[in-house]
DNA sequence: CATGAATGAGATTTCATTCAT
DNA sequence: TATGAATGAAATCTCATTCAT
């Protein structure tokens, strides 16, 4: 079954999957429900995705890539590392708060057994520019000798936790975002520069 | 008296569930497989747990409580906050690396839709001493004004990420453990004392 | 398993079965539920009744016999057939309205597949005095040449329908009882005597 | 268009259910057995009926409607009430003796707990012309002041009992049919016209 | 004899996937 | 290519009956 040309339908299916998983949980996301949500027949879904597992994997890669892209968009090229990390962090947090459903889905897919090692690798590749930035930011800091993967995991965990809290308590979102950024930066660079917004 | 309800069997079922979920994922953990793994008949499982959901919830609470208890065992009462956090962190990490299967299960159950709000509350109660310690540790630090829940989430995410990495790369586990603790401490207290192990 | 001596328990089980079936339907009457209703252990039930089918059959015979006995109690020996039938009918209706649960159970058991032919025969034997009375009453009437079983079935159906209605609409129970008796009598004897009551 | 939902298959399932219930009782009528009897896969049954309960309810309504329609087919419009009731009675009896399996099923479903109040209402609506006829027939008779529901119940019980007997003893079916009709008529109208047949 | 845990054969229902139309 | 009916394996849970205590 070659990939068909009607990209719109494919996206409709992925979108429906997102909404179903976000609102009802991954357990309720049967192919029938997803197809209906996409306004597509049950059987049609399988001309766009060979298996349900494949659908889930593609969704995972797509969402994670979108998030990575949002995080690193418009990075000011000549700013300091701290400025760049702060920029990234803001965009990351904005994408997350703007797309709570996608975030919820990502959280579920991240630990789902159906996601293959290959997908995780693809995601890592798509997150390369985030990795690059963190690599630069940690130079001279306390985690400079750790494995980069470890630092990435740490940073990601921190960010996820912060965003979770921001979504849960929108009123203090701004303050928490700042606090979280400072925490992230302390982990990376260990110190706080004298002045900065 | 009839055959008494056998606590050993109940634990065997929970243990079987742990092993199945850890090795095959939560999707493969049917009651049939769990029962067989426990050397128990399919029907018998349901004399120990009314529903599969209940089994999962009890397993979650049990594992998380065990972890919390391991983390806060033998806390030196008169040590500094930093010493206490370090102590907790070491025990936590040791439990996690000693029980990788339980860790994997916990990671899966934490985001499973079957886990009820009540179970999450029970877990929070069981983790009270961890919360207390972090509450003391952050005094005067950069996150002292954030919601405690937020700090807990942050610390937990950090620890989980670190332990993930330690399990993934056992050779550098010790070094990573130290790095992670320093990161955790910086998040909590913001500064590094001049001397300490 | 010989019949045990503790008749009280046996009756408690039958009574519990009656209440469960009457209120929840025969589908909800598992041996566990019946046993609990009788304040008896699950296993114990099987020392009083070899199988669930046997329990149901004994219950059926018991209830039907009780009803037949109630219907023909204190039959005035020298009264006319009409007087006797009326007497029987009144007692029958009273028993039914006084024991609505038992009635409902009887209605369910009558058509249950578990009731054996033998039980139906036993019931017929227990209803012999009703049969005798009807046999006498129909002499000279329009159904005098039909099979007696047929007449019995007819009379029973009529009575059941009437009692159903009396239970459903208690306010007009008395009037309906009279109407039903007249109907019954017309079926049996075909004519209404000039004066009576 | 996909394969269209096949009415033939739906009827095959209902028919299989009828045969199983008639010969083995409602207790033996598992969806697996019914599906196999219909030459249909287990899962397929559920594309025609959402639940087993629904299947049973539809079967009940369908059979009862068929019976009511058979009973009131070709009613001579200008005949006397007695003629019309006799006509109805004959058709009713013929349908019943021609379809003994359906009859047995109806008897079982009538008292099954799975049949909903709504189904009973639908059945009542489908039996409206029978009710109309009885309403006309009882005018001036001894049950003219009773609730119509009561009269319907009575008539139905009488008919059912008679048909039971006719099926049980086919040799005397014709004679019993006549006897039963006279009984029915006496209940309704109280008197027997001088000449007829 | 009483108890209630143990058993395992079903029962109903869901669902990814296939395939006739 | 789109549709949705068809499939049957699997999943959860129930229950009559047995049997260790």
mmCIF file of C-alpha atoms in Angstrom, chain A:
data_model
loop_
_atom_site.group_PDB
_atom_site.id
_atom_site.type_symbol
_atom_site.label_atom_id
_atom_site.label_comp_id
_atom_site.label_asym_id
_atom_site.label_seq_id
_atom_site.Cartn_x
_atom_site.Cartn_y
_atom_site.Cartn_z
ATOM 1 C CA UNK A 1 0.000 0.000 0.000
ATOM 2 C CA UNK A 2 1.907 2.987 -1.201
ATOM 3 C CA UNK A 3 1.413 6.293 0.523
ATOM 4 C CA UNK A 4 -1.512 7.917 -1.203
ATOM 5 C CA UNK A 5 -1.546 11.442 -2.446
ATOM 6 C CA UNK A 6 -4.397 12.852 -0.410
ATOM 7 C CA UNK A 7 -2.321 14.436 2.318
ATOM 8 C CA UNK A 8 -5.326 16.295 3.694
ATOM 9 C CA UNK A 9 -6.999 13.085 4.710
ATOM 10 C CA UNK A 10 -3.871 11.728 6.237
ATOM 11 C CA UNK A 11 -3.594 14.825 8.391
ATOM 12 C CA UNK A 12 -7.258 14.634 9.281
ATOM 13 C CA UNK A 13 -6.679 11.152 10.618
ATOM 14 C CA UNK A 14 -3.657 12.207 12.638
ATOM 15 C CA UNK A 15 -5.611 15.146 13.976
ATOM 16 C CA UNK A 16 -8.530 12.961 14.947
ATOM 17 C CA UNK A 17 -6.172 10.573 16.687
ATOM 18 C CA UNK A 18 -4.728 13.491 18.603
ATOM 19 C CA UNK A 19 -8.092 14.685 19.786
ATOM 20 C CA UNK A 20 -9.309 11.244 20.772
ATOM 21 C CA UNK A 21 -6.162 10.328 22.666
ATOM 22 C CA UNK A 22 -6.013 13.696 24.366
ATOM 23 C CA UNK A 23 -9.581 13.622 25.561
ATOM 24 C CA UNK A 24 -10.303 9.948 26.105
ATOM 25 C CA UNK A 25 -6.925 8.374 26.632
ATOM 26 C CA UNK A 26 -5.010 6.008 24.457
ATOM 27 C CA UNK A 27 -7.190 3.130 25.566
ATOM 28 C CA UNK A 28 -10.234 4.597 23.846
ATOM 29 C CA UNK A 29 -8.468 5.302 20.602
ATOM 30 C CA UNK A 30 -9.664 2.446 18.458
ATOM 31 C CA UNK A 31 -9.207 2.729 14.730
ATOM 32 C CA UNK A 32 -12.959 2.943 14.345
ATOM 33 C CA UNK A 33 -13.204 5.928 16.653
ATOM 34 C CA UNK A 34 -10.264 7.672 15.050
ATOM 35 C CA UNK A 35 -11.652 7.099 11.562
ATOM 36 C CA UNK A 36 -15.044 8.422 12.537
ATOM 37 C CA UNK A 37 -13.413 11.470 14.100
ATOM 38 C CA UNK A 38 -11.629 12.106 10.837
ATOM 39 C CA UNK A 39 -14.797 11.742 8.796
ATOM 40 C CA UNK A 40 -13.286 8.778 7.062
ATOM 41 C CA UNK A 41 -14.355 5.190 6.828
ATOM 42 C CA UNK A 42 -12.852 2.550 9.021
ATOM 43 C CA UNK A 43 -11.264 0.740 6.114
ATOM 44 C CA UNK A 44 -9.928 3.912 4.550
ATOM 45 C CA UNK A 45 -7.714 4.541 7.513
ATOM 46 C CA UNK A 46 -5.693 1.528 6.476
ATOM 47 C CA UNK A 47 -4.859 2.939 3.099
ATOM 48 C CA UNK A 48 -3.114 5.801 4.844
ATOM 49 C CA UNK A 49 -1.463 3.784 7.581
ATOM 50 C CA UNK A 50 -0.595 0.135 7.189
ATOM 51 C CA UNK A 51 -1.214 -0.610 10.833
ATOM 52 C CA UNK A 52 -2.415 1.176 13.889
ATOM 53 C CA UNK A 53 1.078 0.952 15.329
ATOM 54 C CA UNK A 54 2.386 2.794 12.317
ATOM 55 C CA UNK A 55 -0.211 5.492 12.723
ATOM 56 C CA UNK A 56 0.821 5.978 16.326
ATOM 57 C CA UNK A 57 4.494 6.118 15.429
ATOM 58 C CA UNK A 58 3.952 8.653 12.687
ATOM 59 C CA UNK A 59 1.857 10.747 14.998
ATOM 60 C CA UNK A 60 4.554 10.646 17.614
ATOM 61 C CA UNK A 61 7.300 11.702 15.238
ATOM 62 C CA UNK A 62 5.146 14.393 13.714
ATOM 63 C CA UNK A 63 4.143 15.954 17.007
ATOM 64 C CA UNK A 64 7.577 15.816 18.493
ATOM 65 C CA UNK A 65 9.086 17.355 15.368
ATOM 66 C CA UNK A 66 6.525 20.107 15.399
ATOM 67 C CA UNK A 67 7.374 20.830 18.976
ATOM 68 C CA UNK A 68 11.104 20.875 18.308
ATOM 69 C CA UNK A 69 10.606 23.167 15.364
ATOM 70 C CA UNK A 70 8.459 25.529 17.372
ATOM 71 C CA UNK A 71 11.046 25.598 20.142
ATOM 72 C CA UNK A 72 13.908 26.574 17.898
ATOM 73 C CA UNK A 73 12.140 28.924 15.526
ATOM 74 C CA UNK A 74 13.645 32.379 15.049
ATOM 75 C CA UNK A 75 16.562 31.723 17.344
ATOM 76 C CA UNK A 76 18.523 35.000 17.531
ATOM 77 C CA UNK A 77 21.832 33.980 15.932
ATOM 78 C CA UNK A 78 24.149 36.347 17.730
ATOM 79 C CA UNK A 79 22.690 36.302 21.195
ATOM 80 C CA UNK A 80 24.358 34.726 24.189
ATOM 81 C CA UNK A 81 23.735 31.085 24.954
ATOM 82 C CA UNK A 82 21.601 32.104 27.917
ATOM 83 C CA UNK A 83 19.542 34.374 25.723
ATOM 84 C CA UNK A 84 19.100 31.624 23.184
ATOM 85 C CA UNK A 85 18.087 29.032 25.776
ATOM 86 C CA UNK A 86 15.636 31.478 27.226
ATOM 87 C CA UNK A 87 14.255 32.115 23.753
ATOM 88 C CA UNK A 88 13.907 28.416 23.108
ATOM 89 C CA UNK A 89 12.314 27.838 26.443
ATOM 90 C CA UNK A 90 9.730 30.541 25.828
ATOM 91 C CA UNK A 91 8.788 29.196 22.437
ATOM 92 C CA UNK A 92 8.674 25.688 23.763
ATOM 93 C CA UNK A 93 6.395 26.691 26.604
ATOM 94 C CA UNK A 94 4.185 28.736 24.302
ATOM 95 C CA UNK A 95 3.756 25.864 21.887
ATOM 96 C CA UNK A 96 2.929 23.584 24.763
ATOM 97 C CA UNK A 97 0.373 25.870 26.332
ATOM 98 C CA UNK A 98 -1.097 26.686 22.938
ATOM 99 C CA UNK A 99 -1.421 22.990 22.064
ATOM 100 C CA UNK A 100 -2.409 21.248 25.237
ATOM 101 C CA UNK A 101 -3.998 18.351 23.388
ATOM 102 C CA UNK A 102 -0.849 17.634 21.431
ATOM 103 C CA UNK A 103 1.137 17.818 24.628
ATOM 104 C CA UNK A 104 -1.061 15.304 26.370
ATOM 105 C CA UNK A 105 -0.787 12.969 23.443
ATOM 106 C CA UNK A 106 2.970 13.295 23.388
ATOM 107 C CA UNK A 107 3.134 12.434 27.067
ATOM 108 C CA UNK A 108 1.146 9.296 26.441
ATOM 109 C CA UNK A 109 2.985 8.218 23.334
ATOM 110 C CA UNK A 110 6.380 8.763 24.911
ATOM 111 C CA UNK A 111 5.818 5.785 27.173
ATOM 112 C CA UNK A 112 3.620 3.689 24.892
ATOM 113 C CA UNK A 113 5.057 0.293 24.012
ATOM 114 C CA UNK A 114 4.015 0.659 20.412
ATOM 115 C CA UNK A 115 6.547 3.381 19.727
ATOM 116 C CA UNK A 116 9.563 1.790 18.103
ATOM 117 C CA UNK A 117 13.247 2.512 18.688
ATOM 118 C CA UNK A 118 13.387 3.862 15.164
ATOM 119 C CA UNK A 119 10.788 6.463 15.942
ATOM 120 C CA UNK A 120 12.694 7.529 19.010
ATOM 121 C CA UNK A 121 15.769 7.944 16.839
ATOM 122 C CA UNK A 122 13.882 9.972 14.291
ATOM 123 C CA UNK A 123 12.708 12.215 17.068
ATOM 124 C CA UNK A 124 16.240 12.617 18.321
ATOM 125 C CA UNK A 125 17.311 13.671 14.850
ATOM 126 C CA UNK A 126 14.492 16.158 14.626
ATOM 127 C CA UNK A 127 15.580 17.619 17.937
ATOM 128 C CA UNK A 128 19.134 18.149 16.812
ATOM 129 C CA UNK A 129 19.045 21.898 17.004
ATOM 130 C CA UNK A 130 17.823 21.772 20.586
ATOM 131 C CA UNK A 131 20.654 19.412 21.353
ATOM 132 C CA UNK A 132 23.125 21.735 19.689
ATOM 133 C CA UNK A 133 21.992 24.663 21.725
ATOM 134 C CA UNK A 134 22.174 22.797 25.008
ATOM 135 C CA UNK A 135 25.592 21.512 24.039
ATOM 136 C CA UNK A 136 26.760 25.059 23.644
ATOM 137 C CA UNK A 137 25.018 26.240 26.784
ATOM 138 C CA UNK A 138 26.559 23.733 29.128
ATOM 139 C CA UNK A 139 30.141 24.534 28.255
ATOM 140 C CA UNK A 140 31.947 25.479 31.425
ATOM 141 C CA UNK A 141 28.969 24.497 33.536
ATOM 142 C CA UNK A 142 28.593 21.691 36.013
ATOM 143 C CA UNK A 143 27.211 19.158 33.557
ATOM 144 C CA UNK A 144 29.738 19.753 30.863
ATOM 145 C CA UNK A 145 31.290 16.300 31.256
ATOM 146 C CA UNK A 146 28.102 14.271 31.391
ATOM 147 C CA UNK A 147 26.735 12.445 28.371
ATOM 148 C CA UNK A 148 24.817 14.824 26.175
ATOM 149 C CA UNK A 149 21.873 12.402 26.155
ATOM 150 C CA UNK A 150 21.731 12.685 29.900
ATOM 151 C CA UNK A 151 21.624 16.451 29.777
ATOM 152 C CA UNK A 152 18.951 16.338 27.140
ATOM 153 C CA UNK A 153 16.896 13.986 29.240
ATOM 154 C CA UNK A 154 17.326 16.240 32.260
ATOM 155 C CA UNK A 155 16.369 19.344 30.378
ATOM 156 C CA UNK A 156 13.432 17.685 28.783
ATOM 157 C CA UNK A 157 12.163 16.328 32.076
ATOM 158 C CA UNK A 158 12.482 19.731 33.667
ATOM 159 C CA UNK A 159 10.657 21.406 30.844
ATOM 160 C CA UNK A 160 7.899 18.844 30.777
ATOM 161 C CA UNK A 161 7.338 19.143 34.483
ATOM 162 C CA UNK A 162 7.233 22.895 34.281
ATOM 163 C CA UNK A 163 4.805 22.880 31.400
ATOM 164 C CA UNK A 164 2.609 20.376 33.173
ATOM 165 C CA UNK A 165 2.400 22.752 36.080
ATOM 166 C CA UNK A 166 1.792 25.753 33.830
ATOM 167 C CA UNK A 167 -1.120 24.003 32.204
ATOM 168 C CA UNK A 168 -2.469 22.838 35.517
ATOM 169 C CA UNK A 169 -2.287 26.305 37.084
ATOM 170 C CA UNK A 170 -2.548 28.894 34.299
ATOM 171 C CA UNK A 171 -2.737 31.834 36.660
ATOM 172 C CA UNK A 172 0.842 31.460 37.816
ATOM 173 C CA UNK A 173 2.052 30.243 34.460
ATOM 174 C CA UNK A 174 4.252 33.248 33.775
ATOM 175 C CA UNK A 175 5.947 33.173 37.164
ATOM 176 C CA UNK A 176 6.440 29.441 36.999
ATOM 177 C CA UNK A 177 7.871 29.723 33.540
ATOM 178 C CA UNK A 178 10.510 32.093 34.837
ATOM 179 C CA UNK A 179 11.260 29.947 37.838
ATOM 180 C CA UNK A 180 11.589 26.926 35.636
ATOM 181 C CA UNK A 181 13.890 28.695 33.272
ATOM 182 C CA UNK A 182 16.156 29.728 36.106
ATOM 183 C CA UNK A 183 16.188 26.162 37.360
ATOM 184 C CA UNK A 184 17.018 24.911 33.900
ATOM 185 C CA UNK A 185 19.775 27.425 33.522
ATOM 186 C CA UNK A 186 21.253 26.632 36.886
ATOM 187 C CA UNK A 187 21.378 23.005 35.903
ATOM 188 C CA UNK A 188 23.128 23.870 32.683
ATOM 189 C CA UNK A 189 25.449 26.690 33.608
ATOM 190 C CA UNK A 190 25.425 26.654 37.372
ATOM 191 C CA UNK A 191 25.367 30.390 37.853
ATOM 192 C CA UNK A 192 23.151 33.353 37.276
ATOM 193 C CA UNK A 193 24.557 36.328 35.388
ATOM 194 C CA UNK A 194 24.320 39.659 37.214
ATOM 195 C CA UNK A 195 21.843 41.363 34.880
ATOM 196 C CA UNK A 196 19.271 40.192 32.414
ATOM 197 C CA UNK A 197 15.537 40.397 31.971
#
